[in-house]
Amino acid sequence: MERSRSRGGRGVSGRSGAASLHTGRMPHAPSRRPTILDVARVAGVSKSLVSLALRGGPGVSESARARITAAADQLGYRSNALARGLVQGRTMLLGVLLTDLANPYHTDVVAGVEEAAAEAGFGVLLAHGRRDAERLATQLGTLVELNVDGVVAISSWVDGDALRAAARRTPVVVVGRPEHPPEGVDTVANDDAAGAGQAVAHLLDLGHREIVFVTTSRRPAAQGRRRGYETAVRGAGLTPRVLAVEHADQLHAHAAPLVASGATALLANNDLTAVALLDAAHDLGVPVPGRLSVVGYDNSTVAALVRPRLTSVDQPRPELGRTAVRLLLERAVDGRTADRHEVLRPRLVPRTSTGPARP
Amino acid sequence: MERSRSRGGRGVSGRSGAASLHTGRMPHAPSRRPTILDVARVAGVSKSLVSLALRGGPGVSESARARITAAADQLGYRSNALARGLVQGRTMLLGVLLTDLANPYHTDVVAGVEEAAAEAGFGVLLAHGRRDAERLATQLGTLVELNVDGVVAISSWVDGDALRAAARRTPVVVVGRPEHPPEGVDTVANDDAAGAGQAVAHLLDLGHREIVFVTTSRRPAAQGRRRGYETAVRGAGLTPRVLAVEHADQLHAHAAPLVASGATALLANNDLTAVALLDAAHDLGVPVPGRLSVVGYDNSTVAALVRPRLTSVDQPRPELGRTAVRLLLERAVDGRTADRHEVLRPRLVPRTSTGPARP
DNA sequence: CCACGTACCTGGAACGTTCCAGAACCGACC
DNA sequence: GGTCGGTTCTGGAACGTTCCAGGTACGTGG
């Protein structure tokens, strides 16, 4: 058997008394967690064999395996991921850095990440940045300190230096379109320009000629959408018209002139902007889609809830997450070192906020 | 100085070659992470002093502290949370178990948890159960294995046995109303009955006498709301009327008879149900709130987006999270062992989906 | 000049696991 | 009966940190 290490040499207190492990009493005050050594003692084998058996390793007799699992169950043993990670140098965990938990876009990406991670035998831990750059950096640091085997950052907000530092320790993939992706970091994004192009094509098909791009953001995603819009409109021999404001709530004031100016279709940089436009039209008594068609971008949950249902561009969100994990594992497992930047194609979801241009 | 431990005695491979730590090359392929020993070597001090200095401990000379922080920066050193947690027996991390990331209710609770945890110097890790009981149990296990210092389970879905097992190792608080809260587990919930009572009072004030409770769920929260509704209605000398269906999309068919039967106000068990009712009314040409008032429950984001704006009962979501952390720390830090079950009071948010009963 | 206090620093032990080299056992074969 | 090969099992080392019981250096007062 094992040298019986003397315990509790350090402090004196020891949270809730030295209640014997085997009493099973006091479910309320967590007692000292049983370790592999406790299991070994109960099962009458060495710690090494317990470790091997519980991991399902080969070369363990049936009788030993049975005694060990019985002992583990009896004690309520759970292996300690900290110790395991420390000795193995990996945790089989992927970290996801979220900018904004409340954003369903992020949520769907997470679903893809979780699915792909589970397939590869990895667990997923989420860290939340709360739309705050400093906090994001802190959270990224926490993930790195926890030795996750890779990080998916769903955010274009994360500080470049923080990303670079993290990438020196563990593979990092950014989902979205960072302003300047640092070296050593992979990215996955949807093709904003192509998505806007599809929206324009849809409106052109419906006979619209006066299509205005309405944006409330200067971020790279909005820029890409705007470019795609401009390209598509010019491709049809028309002239791009862009309305850019700071906040969606300023749109109310702009809506009437917009309609008066002859616009028959609006392409918004995202769904929230589009909903604000629908609202303004409603208040002005402008029928949608009778007199005005509105297209959003992101196909968020509100798109299917508002009246009229919002035609919107759907990003392949779970697919973005799955791709991120693939990139991560290419680095972590296959040892790729060159940076990769993947772009996925979005898809237009027509609903009832778009209709034929008034003849 | 330190005995220079021979390294890499184990395997041969070693992911990306044994590139000297000090070259700073190859940002793409994460090299071996620098440890406290590397910092000690560079700074010319012992590992113990590095540890002390980086933790900001006392009794470190200014010169040593400066050399140490410089060395740590130069190497890009980050302490290893696994090792730290292992030796300290605590991680300064709280785990949050989420049933459904896409649910904004959960999200707001998380915000409260994060705030309170940060105040107490704890970090927060999220684990996501994806509305799947088995997965929730697994994720709960992961958190426990990671030795988080407490778990907030935002969910009434979690398996009782899994909760009980987790609670034997670390403090656990359930936010919501579990069917049977296991011994050893604290809970925080909002007072569903009181919330429904407030909604009824609001409708009575507006002169409504035919108020119907419409529900799409049999879960404890919906039951509590129903009870509150019934009590309040009876208290006003009226007779409760309840419409219970399985799914919100069945409401379309029920709406016309409901209105025909003389109902002038509907109280829904949650906002999604209420939105479905608004939709049905819209399709029937029943004006809201002119002919029918609708109240939701949860005050979710859609409530403020739909037309008309939905009157709804707001749960103190961040407060639920903060309370959960308080309960957690009472156990973890102050050593409380008796179970506690807290109930917080919700608040009605009147909007434009409710109005005076037709005279 | 020596004992002593103080400020600063150090090395070893410990945390709970995995990995590995080798020990113990056992039956079979020559 | 000894050797061999295989299966099953074991103990020590290692992971990277913190904690602690000391150690060293440097005044300072007697």
PDB file of C-alpha atoms in Angstrom, chain A residues 15 28 30, chain B residues 148-152 166-167 169-173 184 186 327-329 331-333:
ATOM      1  CA  ARG A  15     -13.601  24.817   7.613  1.00  0.00           C
ATOM      2  CA  HIS A  28     -24.996  20.620   4.262  1.00  0.00           C
ATOM      3  CA  PRO A  30     -19.232  20.076   2.418  1.00  0.00           C
TER       4      PRO A  30
ATOM      5  CA  VAL B 148     -15.316  26.292  -8.101  1.00  0.00           C
ATOM      6  CA  ASP B 149     -16.067  27.752  -4.710  1.00  0.00           C
ATOM      7  CA  GLY B 150     -19.800  27.712  -5.296  1.00  0.00           C
ATOM      8  CA  VAL B 151     -22.436  27.119  -7.962  1.00  0.00           C
ATOM      9  CA  VAL B 152     -25.469  29.171  -8.936  1.00  0.00           C
ATOM     10  CA  ALA B 166     -22.735  18.795  -6.102  1.00  0.00           C
ATOM     11  CA  ALA B 167     -23.882  20.321  -2.833  1.00  0.00           C
ATOM     12  CA  ARG B 169     -18.711  19.281  -2.420  1.00  0.00           C
ATOM     13  CA  THR B 170     -19.460  22.965  -2.775  1.00  0.00           C
ATOM     14  CA  PRO B 171     -22.230  25.399  -1.888  1.00  0.00           C
ATOM     15  CA  VAL B 172     -25.111  25.388  -4.389  1.00  0.00           C
ATOM     16  CA  VAL B 173     -27.909  27.896  -4.879  1.00  0.00           C
ATOM     17  CA  GLY B 184     -28.358  21.207   1.402  1.00  0.00           C
ATOM     18  CA  ASP B 186     -30.436  27.102  -1.086  1.00  0.00           C
ATOM     19  CA  LEU B 327     -26.243  32.943  -0.036  1.00  0.00           C
ATOM     20  CA  LEU B 328     -23.261  31.219  -1.594  1.00  0.00           C
ATOM     21  CA  LEU B 329     -20.763  33.298   0.312  1.00  0.00           C
ATOM     22  CA  ARG B 331     -21.946  29.175   3.210  1.00  0.00           C
ATOM     23  CA  ALA B 332     -18.483  29.335   1.723  1.00  0.00           C
ATOM     24  CA  VAL B 333     -17.086  32.118   3.855  1.00  0.00           C
TER      25      VAL B 333
END
